[in-house]
Amino acid sequence: ETGVTQSPTHLIKTRGQQVTLRCSSQSGHNTVSWYQQALGQGPQFIFQYYREEENGRGNFPPRFSGLQFPNYSSELNVNALELDDSALYLCASSLVASGRIETQYFGPGTRLLVL
Amino acid sequence: AQSVTQPDIHITVSEGASLELRCNYSYGATPYLFWYVQSPGQGLQLLLKYFSGDTLVQGIKGFEAEFKRSQSSFNLRKPSVHWSDAAEYFCAVGGSSASKIIFGSGTRLSIRP
């Protein structure tokens, strides 16, 4: 049990729709990262938020966006959904102290299916 | 380029046998190395991590890994596997100030009764 929670657990959307996924970080953690895990693949880094600012982004288009709130919870928003967006979306929380990133602890994920 | 290679897609071992899962990485700076395990439909659980110091790292569930800088490897080992170890195992690399962790494509472990 990592203390990182995600909602919803499963979601079905149709192509072109928009979706918002939510993550609640482990207590005391100030950083959240989002990953996309396609079936049979390793997780791919989408972006990270530190103190409500984006702090690094992977190779994902701008229709993937995020927010981090003062209580360190976070959202991942995906606009104009495509079939290839079907995946398990994982968030991970961590503590950044003295400029160093500690271990990332993952939530159980949200499985998104785009039809 | 930063990358992680797990050359074995699927491994089957007998219960009670020893296990070694291979991981090779490419990273320009001093690497932070991780092994995570994922059961079907679940998130990722951290098994162990290497940041610095002793190159032989002990983790949870009886796993250990050895960092070999000369070989750019971080192989995961367990002396005696249990049926409950069946899962997907991911090796990952990051840096002290890097925002992202780079994952390998995973090794699926099956246990033969």
PDB file of N, CA, C and O in Angstrom, chain B residues 40-103:
ATOM      1  N   PRO B  40      -1.086  -8.565 -12.291  1.00  0.00           N
ATOM      2  CA  PRO B  40      -2.093  -8.261 -13.322  1.00  0.00           C
ATOM      3  C   PRO B  40      -3.131  -7.257 -12.864  1.00  0.00           C
ATOM      4  O   PRO B  40      -3.733  -7.405 -11.802  1.00  0.00           O
ATOM      5  N   GLY B  41      -3.314  -6.202 -13.658  1.00  0.00           N
ATOM      6  CA  GLY B  41      -4.315  -5.192 -13.362  1.00  0.00           C
ATOM      7  C   GLY B  41      -3.970  -4.270 -12.208  1.00  0.00           C
ATOM      8  O   GLY B  41      -4.819  -3.487 -11.779  1.00  0.00           O
ATOM      9  N   GLN B  42      -2.757  -4.337 -11.733  1.00  0.00           N
ATOM     10  CA  GLN B  42      -2.347  -3.545 -10.566  1.00  0.00           C
ATOM     11  C   GLN B  42      -1.345  -2.469 -10.942  1.00  0.00           C
ATOM     12  O   GLN B  42      -0.794  -2.450 -12.046  1.00  0.00           O
ATOM     13  N   GLY B  43      -1.089  -1.571  -9.967  1.00  0.00           N
ATOM     14  CA  GLY B  43      -0.036  -0.580 -10.150  1.00  0.00           C
ATOM     15  C   GLY B  43       1.330  -1.194  -9.907  1.00  0.00           C
ATOM     16  O   GLY B  43       1.487  -2.413  -9.819  1.00  0.00           O
ATOM     17  N   LEU B  44       2.330  -0.365  -9.802  1.00  0.00           N
ATOM     18  CA  LEU B  44       3.709  -0.804  -9.639  1.00  0.00           C
ATOM     19  C   LEU B  44       4.128  -0.748  -8.173  1.00  0.00           C
ATOM     20  O   LEU B  44       3.902   0.253  -7.498  1.00  0.00           O
ATOM     21  N   GLN B  45       4.758  -1.823  -7.715  1.00  0.00           N
ATOM     22  CA  GLN B  45       5.283  -1.863  -6.355  1.00  0.00           C
ATOM     23  C   GLN B  45       6.801  -1.850  -6.418  1.00  0.00           C
ATOM     24  O   GLN B  45       7.405  -2.644  -7.150  1.00  0.00           O
ATOM     25  N   LEU B  46       7.429  -0.985  -5.638  1.00  0.00           N
ATOM     26  CA  LEU B  46       8.871  -0.899  -5.617  1.00  0.00           C
ATOM     27  C   LEU B  46       9.459  -2.103  -4.884  1.00  0.00           C
ATOM     28  O   LEU B  46       9.101  -2.376  -3.736  1.00  0.00           O
ATOM     29  N   LEU B  47      10.360  -2.832  -5.559  1.00  0.00           N
ATOM     30  CA  LEU B  47      11.066  -3.947  -4.935  1.00  0.00           C
ATOM     31  C   LEU B  47      12.345  -3.479  -4.264  1.00  0.00           C
ATOM     32  O   LEU B  47      12.650  -3.885  -3.145  1.00  0.00           O
ATOM     33  N   LEU B  48      13.106  -2.665  -4.971  1.00  0.00           N
ATOM     34  CA  LEU B  48      14.367  -2.172  -4.434  1.00  0.00           C
ATOM     35  C   LEU B  48      14.855  -1.036  -5.292  1.00  0.00           C
ATOM     36  O   LEU B  48      14.359  -0.822  -6.391  1.00  0.00           O
ATOM     37  N   LYS B  49      15.865  -0.329  -4.776  1.00  0.00           N
ATOM     38  CA  LYS B  49      16.430   0.813  -5.492  1.00  0.00           C
ATOM     39  C   LYS B  49      17.912   0.924  -5.173  1.00  0.00           C
ATOM     40  O   LYS B  49      18.371   0.501  -4.102  1.00  0.00           O
ATOM     41  N   TYR B  50      18.656   1.481  -6.111  1.00  0.00           N
ATOM     42  CA  TYR B  50      20.051   1.779  -5.909  1.00  0.00           C
ATOM     43  C   TYR B  50      20.276   3.254  -6.205  1.00  0.00           C
ATOM     44  O   TYR B  50      19.995   3.719  -7.307  1.00  0.00           O
ATOM     45  N   PHE B  51      20.797   3.969  -5.211  1.00  0.00           N
ATOM     46  CA  PHE B  51      21.144   5.376  -5.420  1.00  0.00           C
ATOM     47  C   PHE B  51      22.664   5.536  -5.376  1.00  0.00           C
ATOM     48  O   PHE B  51      23.251   6.257  -6.182  1.00  0.00           O
ATOM     49  N   SER B  52      23.311   4.911  -4.386  1.00  0.00           N
ATOM     50  CA  SER B  52      24.758   5.008  -4.227  1.00  0.00           C
ATOM     51  C   SER B  52      25.177   3.992  -3.178  1.00  0.00           C
ATOM     52  O   SER B  52      24.340   3.334  -2.549  1.00  0.00           O
ATOM     53  N   GLY B  53      26.489   3.866  -2.967  1.00  0.00           N
ATOM     54  CA  GLY B  53      26.987   3.018  -1.905  1.00  0.00           C
ATOM     55  C   GLY B  53      27.149   1.576  -2.337  1.00  0.00           C
ATOM     56  O   GLY B  53      27.536   1.289  -3.475  1.00  0.00           O
ATOM     57  N   ASP B  54      26.850   0.666  -1.428  1.00  0.00           N
ATOM     58  CA  ASP B  54      27.016  -0.766  -1.684  1.00  0.00           C
ATOM     59  C   ASP B  54      26.286  -1.160  -2.963  1.00  0.00           C
ATOM     60  O   ASP B  54      25.100  -0.877  -3.125  1.00  0.00           O
ATOM     61  N   THR B  55      27.002  -1.836  -3.842  1.00  0.00           N
ATOM     62  CA  THR B  55      26.413  -2.169  -5.147  1.00  0.00           C
ATOM     63  C   THR B  55      25.462  -3.359  -5.085  1.00  0.00           C
ATOM     64  O   THR B  55      24.769  -3.639  -6.055  1.00  0.00           O
ATOM     65  N   LEU B  56      25.432  -4.074  -3.983  1.00  0.00           N
ATOM     66  CA  LEU B  56      24.477  -5.162  -3.801  1.00  0.00           C
ATOM     67  C   LEU B  56      23.355  -4.633  -2.914  1.00  0.00           C
ATOM     68  O   LEU B  56      23.578  -4.268  -1.761  1.00  0.00           O
ATOM     69  N   VAL B  57      22.173  -4.603  -3.467  1.00  0.00           N
ATOM     70  CA  VAL B  57      21.032  -3.963  -2.805  1.00  0.00           C
ATOM     71  C   VAL B  57      20.012  -5.024  -2.418  1.00  0.00           C
ATOM     72  O   VAL B  57      19.655  -5.876  -3.237  1.00  0.00           O
ATOM     73  N   GLN B  58      19.556  -4.962  -1.190  1.00  0.00           N
ATOM     74  CA  GLN B  58      18.516  -5.879  -0.726  1.00  0.00           C
ATOM     75  C   GLN B  58      17.162  -5.193  -0.829  1.00  0.00           C
ATOM     76  O   GLN B  58      17.025  -3.998  -0.558  1.00  0.00           O
ATOM     77  N   GLY B  59      16.155  -5.957  -1.217  1.00  0.00           N
ATOM     78  CA  GLY B  59      14.825  -5.407  -1.336  1.00  0.00           C
ATOM     79  C   GLY B  59      13.803  -6.207  -0.553  1.00  0.00           C
ATOM     80  O   GLY B  59      14.150  -7.022   0.303  1.00  0.00           O
ATOM     81  N   ILE B  60      12.554  -5.989  -0.891  1.00  0.00           N
ATOM     82  CA  ILE B  60      11.475  -6.702  -0.213  1.00  0.00           C
ATOM     83  C   ILE B  60      11.275  -8.062  -0.853  1.00  0.00           C
ATOM     84  O   ILE B  60      11.771  -8.333  -1.959  1.00  0.00           O
ATOM     85  N   LYS B  61      10.559  -8.921  -0.173  1.00  0.00           N
ATOM     86  CA  LYS B  61      10.170 -10.239  -0.673  1.00  0.00           C
ATOM     87  C   LYS B  61      11.375 -11.114  -1.017  1.00  0.00           C
ATOM     88  O   LYS B  61      11.255 -12.032  -1.835  1.00  0.00           O
ATOM     89  N   GLY B  62      12.543 -10.865  -0.404  1.00  0.00           N
ATOM     90  CA  GLY B  62      13.706 -11.710  -0.628  1.00  0.00           C
ATOM     91  C   GLY B  62      14.486 -11.419  -1.892  1.00  0.00           C
ATOM     92  O   GLY B  62      15.387 -12.178  -2.258  1.00  0.00           O
ATOM     93  N   PHE B  63      14.172 -10.347  -2.602  1.00  0.00           N
ATOM     94  CA  PHE B  63      14.885  -9.981  -3.814  1.00  0.00           C
ATOM     95  C   PHE B  63      16.136  -9.167  -3.505  1.00  0.00           C
ATOM     96  O   PHE B  63      16.197  -8.445  -2.513  1.00  0.00           O
ATOM     97  N   GLU B  64      17.119  -9.296  -4.393  1.00  0.00           N
ATOM     98  CA  GLU B  64      18.308  -8.472  -4.347  1.00  0.00           C
ATOM     99  C   GLU B  64      18.729  -8.131  -5.764  1.00  0.00           C
ATOM    100  O   GLU B  64      18.314  -8.798  -6.726  1.00  0.00           O
ATOM    101  N   ALA B  65      19.514  -7.070  -5.905  1.00  0.00           N
ATOM    102  CA  ALA B  65      20.023  -6.693  -7.219  1.00  0.00           C
ATOM    103  C   ALA B  65      21.438  -6.184  -7.058  1.00  0.00           C
ATOM    104  O   ALA B  65      21.808  -5.630  -6.009  1.00  0.00           O
ATOM    105  N   GLU B  66      22.230  -6.380  -8.103  1.00  0.00           N
ATOM    106  CA  GLU B  66      23.619  -5.942  -8.076  1.00  0.00           C
ATOM    107  C   GLU B  66      23.875  -4.946  -9.187  1.00  0.00           C
ATOM    108  O   GLU B  66      23.610  -5.216 -10.367  1.00  0.00           O
ATOM    109  N   PHE B  67      24.402  -3.792  -8.831  1.00  0.00           N
ATOM    110  CA  PHE B  67      24.760  -2.745  -9.780  1.00  0.00           C
ATOM    111  C   PHE B  67      26.182  -2.990 -10.252  1.00  0.00           C
ATOM    112  O   PHE B  67      27.114  -3.058  -9.436  1.00  0.00           O
ATOM    113  N   LYS B  68      26.354  -3.140 -11.564  1.00  0.00           N
ATOM    114  CA  LYS B  68      27.673  -3.303 -12.145  1.00  0.00           C
ATOM    115  C   LYS B  68      27.873  -2.191 -13.174  1.00  0.00           C
ATOM    116  O   LYS B  68      27.395  -2.265 -14.312  1.00  0.00           O
ATOM    117  N   ARG B  69      28.608  -1.180 -12.757  1.00  0.00           N
ATOM    118  CA  ARG B  69      28.787  -0.008 -13.613  1.00  0.00           C
ATOM    119  C   ARG B  69      29.516  -0.371 -14.906  1.00  0.00           C
ATOM    120  O   ARG B  69      29.149   0.111 -15.986  1.00  0.00           O
ATOM    121  N   SER B  70      30.512  -1.249 -14.811  1.00  0.00           N
ATOM    122  CA  SER B  70      31.320  -1.602 -15.986  1.00  0.00           C
ATOM    123  C   SER B  70      30.491  -2.308 -17.052  1.00  0.00           C
ATOM    124  O   SER B  70      30.799  -2.247 -18.244  1.00  0.00           O
ATOM    125  N   GLN B  71      29.431  -2.981 -16.611  1.00  0.00           N
ATOM    126  CA  GLN B  71      28.574  -3.697 -17.551  1.00  0.00           C
ATOM    127  C   GLN B  71      27.244  -2.964 -17.789  1.00  0.00           C
ATOM    128  O   GLN B  71      26.398  -3.462 -18.527  1.00  0.00           O
ATOM    129  N   SER B  72      27.063  -1.812 -17.162  1.00  0.00           N
ATOM    130  CA  SER B  72      25.795  -1.076 -17.255  1.00  0.00           C
ATOM    131  C   SER B  72      24.616  -2.000 -16.989  1.00  0.00           C
ATOM    132  O   SER B  72      23.627  -2.009 -17.729  1.00  0.00           O
ATOM    133  N   SER B  73      24.755  -2.780 -15.911  1.00  0.00           N
ATOM    134  CA  SER B  73      23.698  -3.746 -15.616  1.00  0.00           C
ATOM    135  C   SER B  73      23.196  -3.597 -14.180  1.00  0.00           C
ATOM    136  O   SER B  73      23.897  -3.076 -13.307  1.00  0.00           O
ATOM    137  N   PHE B  74      22.005  -4.067 -13.984  1.00  0.00           N
ATOM    138  CA  PHE B  74      21.371  -4.044 -12.651  1.00  0.00           C
ATOM    139  C   PHE B  74      20.418  -5.234 -12.605  1.00  0.00           C
ATOM    140  O   PHE B  74      19.204  -5.099 -12.658  1.00  0.00           O
ATOM    141  N   ASN B  75      20.979  -6.435 -12.500  1.00  0.00           N
ATOM    142  CA  ASN B  75      20.203  -7.665 -12.555  1.00  0.00           C
ATOM    143  C   ASN B  75      19.537  -7.963 -11.221  1.00  0.00           C
ATOM    144  O   ASN B  75      20.129  -7.764 -10.156  1.00  0.00           O
ATOM    145  N   LEU B  76      18.336  -8.477 -11.309  1.00  0.00           N
ATOM    146  CA  LEU B  76      17.533  -8.818 -10.128  1.00  0.00           C
ATOM    147  C   LEU B  76      17.648 -10.314  -9.857  1.00  0.00           C
ATOM    148  O   LEU B  76      17.568 -11.116 -10.787  1.00  0.00           O
ATOM    149  N   ARG B  77      17.806 -10.683  -8.596  1.00  0.00           N
ATOM    150  CA  ARG B  77      17.973 -12.093  -8.244  1.00  0.00           C
ATOM    151  C   ARG B  77      17.098 -12.452  -7.047  1.00  0.00           C
ATOM    152  O   ARG B  77      16.770 -11.604  -6.212  1.00  0.00           O
ATOM    153  N   LYS B  78      16.752 -13.741  -7.010  1.00  0.00           N
ATOM    154  CA  LYS B  78      16.093 -14.307  -5.836  1.00  0.00           C
ATOM    155  C   LYS B  78      16.533 -15.754  -5.732  1.00  0.00           C
ATOM    156  O   LYS B  78      16.480 -16.485  -6.724  1.00  0.00           O
ATOM    157  N   PRO B  79      16.968 -16.203  -4.568  1.00  0.00           N
ATOM    158  CA  PRO B  79      17.520 -17.555  -4.460  1.00  0.00           C
ATOM    159  C   PRO B  79      16.475 -18.656  -4.607  1.00  0.00           C
ATOM    160  O   PRO B  79      16.803 -19.754  -5.076  1.00  0.00           O
ATOM    161  N   SER B  80      15.224 -18.394  -4.229  1.00  0.00           N
ATOM    162  CA  SER B  80      14.201 -19.425  -4.278  1.00  0.00           C
ATOM    163  C   SER B  80      12.849 -18.759  -4.515  1.00  0.00           C
ATOM    164  O   SER B  80      12.338 -18.052  -3.642  1.00  0.00           O
ATOM    165  N   VAL B  81      12.269 -18.974  -5.689  1.00  0.00           N
ATOM    166  CA  VAL B  81      11.020 -18.284  -6.020  1.00  0.00           C
ATOM    167  C   VAL B  81       9.806 -19.026  -5.463  1.00  0.00           C
ATOM    168  O   VAL B  81       9.822 -20.253  -5.272  1.00  0.00           O
ATOM    169  N   HIS B  82       8.770 -18.262  -5.233  1.00  0.00           N
ATOM    170  CA  HIS B  82       7.497 -18.769  -4.723  1.00  0.00           C
ATOM    171  C   HIS B  82       6.443 -18.515  -5.785  1.00  0.00           C
ATOM    172  O   HIS B  82       6.570 -17.602  -6.595  1.00  0.00           O
ATOM    173  N   TRP B  83       5.356 -19.303  -5.762  1.00  0.00           N
ATOM    174  CA  TRP B  83       4.326 -19.145  -6.779  1.00  0.00           C
ATOM    175  C   TRP B  83       3.796 -17.704  -6.812  1.00  0.00           C
ATOM    176  O   TRP B  83       3.398 -17.194  -7.857  1.00  0.00           O
ATOM    177  N   SER B  84       3.803 -17.043  -5.657  1.00  0.00           N
ATOM    178  CA  SER B  84       3.270 -15.682  -5.582  1.00  0.00           C
ATOM    179  C   SER B  84       4.171 -14.650  -6.265  1.00  0.00           C
ATOM    180  O   SER B  84       3.787 -13.484  -6.392  1.00  0.00           O
ATOM    181  N   ASP B  85       5.362 -15.082  -6.691  1.00  0.00           N
ATOM    182  CA  ASP B  85       6.258 -14.151  -7.399  1.00  0.00           C
ATOM    183  C   ASP B  85       5.874 -13.983  -8.863  1.00  0.00           C
ATOM    184  O   ASP B  85       6.446 -13.127  -9.549  1.00  0.00           O
ATOM    185  N   ALA B  86       4.945 -14.778  -9.349  1.00  0.00           N
ATOM    186  CA  ALA B  86       4.521 -14.640 -10.743  1.00  0.00           C
ATOM    187  C   ALA B  86       3.930 -13.262 -10.967  1.00  0.00           C
ATOM    188  O   ALA B  86       2.963 -12.868 -10.298  1.00  0.00           O
ATOM    189  N   ALA B  87       4.520 -12.506 -11.891  1.00  0.00           N
ATOM    190  CA  ALA B  87       4.128 -11.109 -12.122  1.00  0.00           C
ATOM    191  C   ALA B  87       4.973 -10.563 -13.263  1.00  0.00           C
ATOM    192  O   ALA B  87       5.774 -11.279 -13.860  1.00  0.00           O
ATOM    193  N   GLU B  88       4.796  -9.281 -13.540  1.00  0.00           N
ATOM    194  CA  GLU B  88       5.632  -8.575 -14.514  1.00  0.00           C
ATOM    195  C   GLU B  88       6.647  -7.742 -13.735  1.00  0.00           C
ATOM    196  O   GLU B  88       6.290  -7.065 -12.766  1.00  0.00           O
ATOM    197  N   TYR B  89       7.895  -7.801 -14.164  1.00  0.00           N
ATOM    198  CA  TYR B  89       8.956  -7.091 -13.468  1.00  0.00           C
ATOM    199  C   TYR B  89       9.554  -6.028 -14.396  1.00  0.00           C
ATOM    200  O   TYR B  89       9.894  -6.324 -15.545  1.00  0.00           O
ATOM    201  N   PHE B  90       9.677  -4.821 -13.857  1.00  0.00           N
ATOM    202  CA  PHE B  90      10.195  -3.713 -14.628  1.00  0.00           C
ATOM    203  C   PHE B  90      11.450  -3.143 -13.989  1.00  0.00           C
ATOM    204  O   PHE B  90      11.456  -2.821 -12.791  1.00  0.00           O
ATOM    205  N   CYS B  91      12.481  -2.993 -14.808  1.00  0.00           N
ATOM    206  CA  CYS B  91      13.684  -2.279 -14.416  1.00  0.00           C
ATOM    207  C   CYS B  91      13.542  -0.832 -14.880  1.00  0.00           C
ATOM    208  O   CYS B  91      12.937  -0.576 -15.936  1.00  0.00           O
ATOM    209  N   ALA B  92      14.068   0.107 -14.105  1.00  0.00           N
ATOM    210  CA  ALA B  92      13.911   1.518 -14.470  1.00  0.00           C
ATOM    211  C   ALA B  92      15.142   2.300 -14.034  1.00  0.00           C
ATOM    212  O   ALA B  92      15.839   1.921 -13.085  1.00  0.00           O
ATOM    213  N   VAL B  93      15.385   3.406 -14.733  1.00  0.00           N
ATOM    214  CA  VAL B  93      16.531   4.258 -14.437  1.00  0.00           C
ATOM    215  C   VAL B  93      16.105   5.710 -14.403  1.00  0.00           C
ATOM    216  O   VAL B  93      15.213   6.132 -15.147  1.00  0.00           O
ATOM    217  N   GLY B  94      16.682   6.464 -13.510  1.00  0.00           N
ATOM    218  CA  GLY B  94      16.453   7.905 -13.430  1.00  0.00           C
ATOM    219  C   GLY B  94      17.706   8.559 -12.889  1.00  0.00           C
ATOM    220  O   GLY B  94      18.714   7.905 -12.630  1.00  0.00           O
ATOM    221  N   GLY B  95      17.625   9.879 -12.710  1.00  0.00           N
ATOM    222  CA  GLY B  95      18.754  10.615 -12.180  1.00  0.00           C
ATOM    223  C   GLY B  95      18.337  11.408 -10.961  1.00  0.00           C
ATOM    224  O   GLY B  95      17.152  11.555 -10.687  1.00  0.00           O
ATOM    225  N   SER B  96      19.299  11.945 -10.233  1.00  0.00           N
ATOM    226  CA  SER B  96      18.990  12.632  -8.987  1.00  0.00           C
ATOM    227  C   SER B  96      18.138  13.868  -9.211  1.00  0.00           C
ATOM    228  O   SER B  96      17.311  14.213  -8.391  1.00  0.00           O
ATOM    229  N   SER B  97      18.334  14.514 -10.348  1.00  0.00           N
ATOM    230  CA  SER B  97      17.550  15.712 -10.608  1.00  0.00           C
ATOM    231  C   SER B  97      16.635  15.547 -11.808  1.00  0.00           C
ATOM    232  O   SER B  97      15.983  16.477 -12.234  1.00  0.00           O
ATOM    233  N   ALA B  98      16.567  14.338 -12.317  1.00  0.00           N
ATOM    234  CA  ALA B  98      15.710  14.100 -13.481  1.00  0.00           C
ATOM    235  C   ALA B  98      14.274  13.972 -13.030  1.00  0.00           C
ATOM    236  O   ALA B  98      13.981  13.400 -11.983  1.00  0.00           O
ATOM    237  N   SER B  99      13.383  14.487 -13.835  1.00  0.00           N
ATOM    238  CA  SER B  99      11.986  14.430 -13.451  1.00  0.00           C
ATOM    239  C   SER B  99      11.349  13.093 -13.823  1.00  0.00           C
ATOM    240  O   SER B  99      10.323  12.737 -13.265  1.00  0.00           O
ATOM    241  N   LYS B 100      11.935  12.366 -14.750  1.00  0.00           N
ATOM    242  CA  LYS B 100      11.251  11.162 -15.196  1.00  0.00           C
ATOM    243  C   LYS B 100      12.084   9.923 -14.903  1.00  0.00           C
ATOM    244  O   LYS B 100      13.293   9.969 -14.760  1.00  0.00           O
ATOM    245  N   ILE B 101      11.357   8.808 -14.815  1.00  0.00           N
ATOM    246  CA  ILE B 101      11.971   7.493 -14.744  1.00  0.00           C
ATOM    247  C   ILE B 101      11.732   6.820 -16.084  1.00  0.00           C
ATOM    248  O   ILE B 101      10.625   6.871 -16.624  1.00  0.00           O
ATOM    249  N   ILE B 102      12.772   6.199 -16.603  1.00  0.00           N
ATOM    250  CA  ILE B 102      12.663   5.470 -17.867  1.00  0.00           C
ATOM    251  C   ILE B 102      12.556   3.992 -17.540  1.00  0.00           C
ATOM    252  O   ILE B 102      13.413   3.438 -16.839  1.00  0.00           O
ATOM    253  N   PHE B 103      11.509   3.370 -18.056  1.00  0.00           N
ATOM    254  CA  PHE B 103      11.257   1.970 -17.779  1.00  0.00           C
ATOM    255  C   PHE B 103      11.674   1.081 -18.948  1.00  0.00           C
ATOM    256  O   PHE B 103      11.592   1.480 -20.107  1.00  0.00           O
TER     257      PHE B 103
END
